PDB file of C-alpha atoms in Angstrom:
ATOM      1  CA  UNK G   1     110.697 167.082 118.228  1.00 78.00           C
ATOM      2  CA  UNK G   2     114.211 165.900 118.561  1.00 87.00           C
ATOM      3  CA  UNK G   3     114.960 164.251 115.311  1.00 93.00           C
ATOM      4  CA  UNK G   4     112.998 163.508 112.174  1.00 94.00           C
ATOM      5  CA  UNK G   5     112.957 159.653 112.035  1.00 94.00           C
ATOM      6  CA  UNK G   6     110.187 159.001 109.179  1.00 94.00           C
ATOM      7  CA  UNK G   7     108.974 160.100 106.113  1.00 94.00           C
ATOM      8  CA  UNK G   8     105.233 161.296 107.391  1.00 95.00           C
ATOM      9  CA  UNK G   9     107.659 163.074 110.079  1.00 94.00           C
ATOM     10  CA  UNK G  10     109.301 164.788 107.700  1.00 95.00           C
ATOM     11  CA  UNK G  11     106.041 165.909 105.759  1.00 95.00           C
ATOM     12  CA  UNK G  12     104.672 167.088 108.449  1.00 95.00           C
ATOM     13  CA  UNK G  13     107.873 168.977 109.026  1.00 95.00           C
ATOM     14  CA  UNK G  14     107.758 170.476 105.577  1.00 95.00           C
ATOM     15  CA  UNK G  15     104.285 171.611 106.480  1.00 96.00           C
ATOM     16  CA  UNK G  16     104.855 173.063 109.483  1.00 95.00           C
ATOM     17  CA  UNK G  17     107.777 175.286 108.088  1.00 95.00           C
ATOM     18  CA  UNK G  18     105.404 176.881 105.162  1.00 95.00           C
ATOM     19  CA  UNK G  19     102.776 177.839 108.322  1.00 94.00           C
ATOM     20  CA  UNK G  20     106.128 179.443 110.109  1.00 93.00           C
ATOM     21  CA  UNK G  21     107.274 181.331 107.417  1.00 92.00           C
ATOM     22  CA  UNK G  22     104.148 182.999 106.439  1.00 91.00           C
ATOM     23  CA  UNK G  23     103.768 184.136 109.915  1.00 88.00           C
ATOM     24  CA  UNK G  24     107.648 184.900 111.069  1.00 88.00           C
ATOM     25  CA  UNK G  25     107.947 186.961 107.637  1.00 84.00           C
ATOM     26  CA  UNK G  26     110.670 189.305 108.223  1.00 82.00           C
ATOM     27  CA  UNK G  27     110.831 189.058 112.129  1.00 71.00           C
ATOM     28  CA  UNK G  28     114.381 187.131 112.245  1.00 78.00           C
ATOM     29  CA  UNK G  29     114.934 187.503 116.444  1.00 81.00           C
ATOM     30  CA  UNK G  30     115.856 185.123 118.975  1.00 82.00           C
ATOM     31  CA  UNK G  31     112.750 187.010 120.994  1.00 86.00           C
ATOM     32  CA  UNK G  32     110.290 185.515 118.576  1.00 88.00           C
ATOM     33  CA  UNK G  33     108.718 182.172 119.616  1.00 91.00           C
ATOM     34  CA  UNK G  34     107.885 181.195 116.367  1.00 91.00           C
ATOM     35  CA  UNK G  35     111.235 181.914 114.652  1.00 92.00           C
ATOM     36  CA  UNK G  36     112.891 179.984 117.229  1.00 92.00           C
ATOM     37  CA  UNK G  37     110.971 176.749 116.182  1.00 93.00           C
ATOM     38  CA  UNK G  38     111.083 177.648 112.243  1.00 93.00           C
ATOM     39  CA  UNK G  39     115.003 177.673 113.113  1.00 93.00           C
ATOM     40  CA  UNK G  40     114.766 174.435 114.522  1.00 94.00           C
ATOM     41  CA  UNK G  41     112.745 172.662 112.240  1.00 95.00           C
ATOM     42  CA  UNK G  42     114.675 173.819 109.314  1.00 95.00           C
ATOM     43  CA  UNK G  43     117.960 172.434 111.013  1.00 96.00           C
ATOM     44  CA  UNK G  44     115.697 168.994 111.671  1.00 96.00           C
ATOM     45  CA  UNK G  45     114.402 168.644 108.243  1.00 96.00           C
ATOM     46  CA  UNK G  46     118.017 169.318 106.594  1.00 94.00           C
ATOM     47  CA  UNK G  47     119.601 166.920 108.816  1.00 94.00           C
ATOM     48  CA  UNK G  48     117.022 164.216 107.465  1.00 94.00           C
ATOM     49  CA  UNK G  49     117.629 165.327 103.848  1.00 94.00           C
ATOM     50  CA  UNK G  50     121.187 164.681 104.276  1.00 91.00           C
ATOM     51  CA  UNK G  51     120.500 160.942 105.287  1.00 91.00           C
ATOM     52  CA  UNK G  52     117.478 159.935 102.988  1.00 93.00           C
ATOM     53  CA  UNK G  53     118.639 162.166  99.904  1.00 89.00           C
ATOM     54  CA  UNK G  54     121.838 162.793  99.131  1.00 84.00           C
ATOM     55  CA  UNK G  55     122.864 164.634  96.152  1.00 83.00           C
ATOM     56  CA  UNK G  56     125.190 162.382  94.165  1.00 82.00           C
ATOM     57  CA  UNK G  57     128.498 163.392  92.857  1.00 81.00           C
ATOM     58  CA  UNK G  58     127.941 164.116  89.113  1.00 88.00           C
ATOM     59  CA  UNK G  59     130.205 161.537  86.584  1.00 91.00           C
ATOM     60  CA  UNK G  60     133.400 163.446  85.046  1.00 92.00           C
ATOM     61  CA  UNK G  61     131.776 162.243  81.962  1.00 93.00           C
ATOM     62  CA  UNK G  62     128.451 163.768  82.461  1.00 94.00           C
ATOM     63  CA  UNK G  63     129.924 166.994  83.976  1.00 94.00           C
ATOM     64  CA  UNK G  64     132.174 167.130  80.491  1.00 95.00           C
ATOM     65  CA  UNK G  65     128.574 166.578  78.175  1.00 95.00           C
ATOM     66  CA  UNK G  66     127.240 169.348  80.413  1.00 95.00           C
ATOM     67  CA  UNK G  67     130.287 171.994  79.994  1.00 95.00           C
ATOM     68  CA  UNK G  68     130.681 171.080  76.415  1.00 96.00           C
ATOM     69  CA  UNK G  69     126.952 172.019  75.887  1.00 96.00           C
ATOM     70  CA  UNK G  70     127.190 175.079  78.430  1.00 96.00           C
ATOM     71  CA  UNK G  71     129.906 176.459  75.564  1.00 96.00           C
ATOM     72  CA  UNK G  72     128.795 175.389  72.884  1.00 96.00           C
ATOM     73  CA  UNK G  73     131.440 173.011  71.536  1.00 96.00           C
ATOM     74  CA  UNK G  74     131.477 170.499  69.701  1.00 96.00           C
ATOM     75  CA  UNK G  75     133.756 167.218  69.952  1.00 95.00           C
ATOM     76  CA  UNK G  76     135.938 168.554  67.320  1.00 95.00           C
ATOM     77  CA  UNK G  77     135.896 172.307  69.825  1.00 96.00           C
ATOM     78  CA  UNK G  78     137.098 170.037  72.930  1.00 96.00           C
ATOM     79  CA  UNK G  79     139.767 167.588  70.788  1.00 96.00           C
ATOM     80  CA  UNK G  80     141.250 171.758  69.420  1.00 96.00           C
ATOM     81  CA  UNK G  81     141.067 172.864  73.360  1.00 95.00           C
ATOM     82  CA  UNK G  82     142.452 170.128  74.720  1.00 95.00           C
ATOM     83  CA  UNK G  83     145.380 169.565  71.938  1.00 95.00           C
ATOM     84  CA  UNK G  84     144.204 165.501  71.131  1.00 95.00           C
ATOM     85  CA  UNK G  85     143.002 164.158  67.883  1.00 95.00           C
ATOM     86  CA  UNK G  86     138.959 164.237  67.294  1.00 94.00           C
ATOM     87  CA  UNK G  87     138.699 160.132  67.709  1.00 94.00           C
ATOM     88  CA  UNK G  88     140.268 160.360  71.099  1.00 95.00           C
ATOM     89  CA  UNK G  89     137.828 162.869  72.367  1.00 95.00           C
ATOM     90  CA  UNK G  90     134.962 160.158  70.930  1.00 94.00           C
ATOM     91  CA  UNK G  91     137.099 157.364  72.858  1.00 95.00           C
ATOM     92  CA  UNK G  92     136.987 159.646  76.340  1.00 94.00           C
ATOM     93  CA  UNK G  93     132.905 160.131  75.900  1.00 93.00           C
ATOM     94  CA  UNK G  94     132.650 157.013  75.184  1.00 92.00           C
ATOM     95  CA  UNK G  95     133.675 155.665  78.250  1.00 90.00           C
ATOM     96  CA  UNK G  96     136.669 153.370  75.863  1.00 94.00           C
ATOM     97  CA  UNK G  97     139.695 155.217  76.998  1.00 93.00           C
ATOM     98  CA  UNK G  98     140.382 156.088  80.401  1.00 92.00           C
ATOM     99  CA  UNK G  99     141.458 160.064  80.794  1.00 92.00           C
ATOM    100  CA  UNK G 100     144.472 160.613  81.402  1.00 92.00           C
ATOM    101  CA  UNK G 101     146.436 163.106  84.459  1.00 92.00           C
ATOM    102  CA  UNK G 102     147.203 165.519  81.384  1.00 94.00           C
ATOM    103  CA  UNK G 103     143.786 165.949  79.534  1.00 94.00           C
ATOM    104  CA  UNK G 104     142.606 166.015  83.481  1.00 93.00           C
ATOM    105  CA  UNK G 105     144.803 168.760  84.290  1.00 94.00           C
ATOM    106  CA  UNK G 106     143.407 170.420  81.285  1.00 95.00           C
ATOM    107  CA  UNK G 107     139.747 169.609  81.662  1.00 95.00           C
ATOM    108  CA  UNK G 108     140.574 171.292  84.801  1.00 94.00           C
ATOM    109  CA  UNK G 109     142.452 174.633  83.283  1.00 94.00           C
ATOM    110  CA  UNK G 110     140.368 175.004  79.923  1.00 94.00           C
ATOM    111  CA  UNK G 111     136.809 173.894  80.863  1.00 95.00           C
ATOM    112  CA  UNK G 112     137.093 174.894  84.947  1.00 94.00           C
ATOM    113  CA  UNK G 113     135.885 171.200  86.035  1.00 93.00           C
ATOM    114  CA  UNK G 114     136.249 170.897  89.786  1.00 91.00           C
ATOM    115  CA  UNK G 115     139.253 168.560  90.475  1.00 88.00           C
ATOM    116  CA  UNK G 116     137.608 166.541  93.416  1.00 87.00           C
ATOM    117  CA  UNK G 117     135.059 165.506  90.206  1.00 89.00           C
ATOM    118  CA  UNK G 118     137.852 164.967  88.040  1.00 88.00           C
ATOM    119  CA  UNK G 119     139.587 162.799  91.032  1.00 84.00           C
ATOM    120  CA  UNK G 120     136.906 160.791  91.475  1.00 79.00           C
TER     121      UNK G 120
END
């Protein structure tokens, strides 16, 4: 098989991997037939995954719900952090006031959210 082109393709795929790995176990060599294809397929069935299901860049918003739950603060906890008033935190989560390069620069510093999500 040269590509995976379908989804039945890619079951089939899947299937065929769970059958190699049982039997390749801990034999990782070149010299084995079998690893050789379970290699192969693997590269194959990511390949497809990266066309038919990519992973979507999480919202700064969503990622700032997440962290803020991750620490345990609360909206007054982030507005103390990040040095703004309470209401302007509500105004960022609420999606009525843009963020600005500051309070990004400190979403980055104080609650370690990547930059290419805060750029986004």
């Amino acid at each position: 098989m040269k590509e995976v082109r379908t989804n039945q393709q890619y079951e089939e795929a899947l299937m065929k991997i769970e059958e190699l790995l049982v039997k390749v176990g801990d034999n990782h060599s070149y010299d084995n037939p079998e690893f050789v294809m379970l290699d192969r397929l693997s590269e194959l069935v990511a390949s497809y995954e990266d066309k038919h299901y990519k992973i979507q860049t999480p919202s700064l918003l969503d990622v700032i719900k997440l962290r803020m739950y991750e620490m345990g603060l609360k909206q007054s906890d982030l507005a103390e952090k990040l040095g703004v008033p309470k209401s302007r935190i509500s105004e960022y989560l609420g999606g009525k006031r843009d963020i600005t390069m500051d309070i990004a620069r400190k979403l980055h510093r104080k609650l370690n959210i990547d930059g290419d999500i805060i750029l986004q």
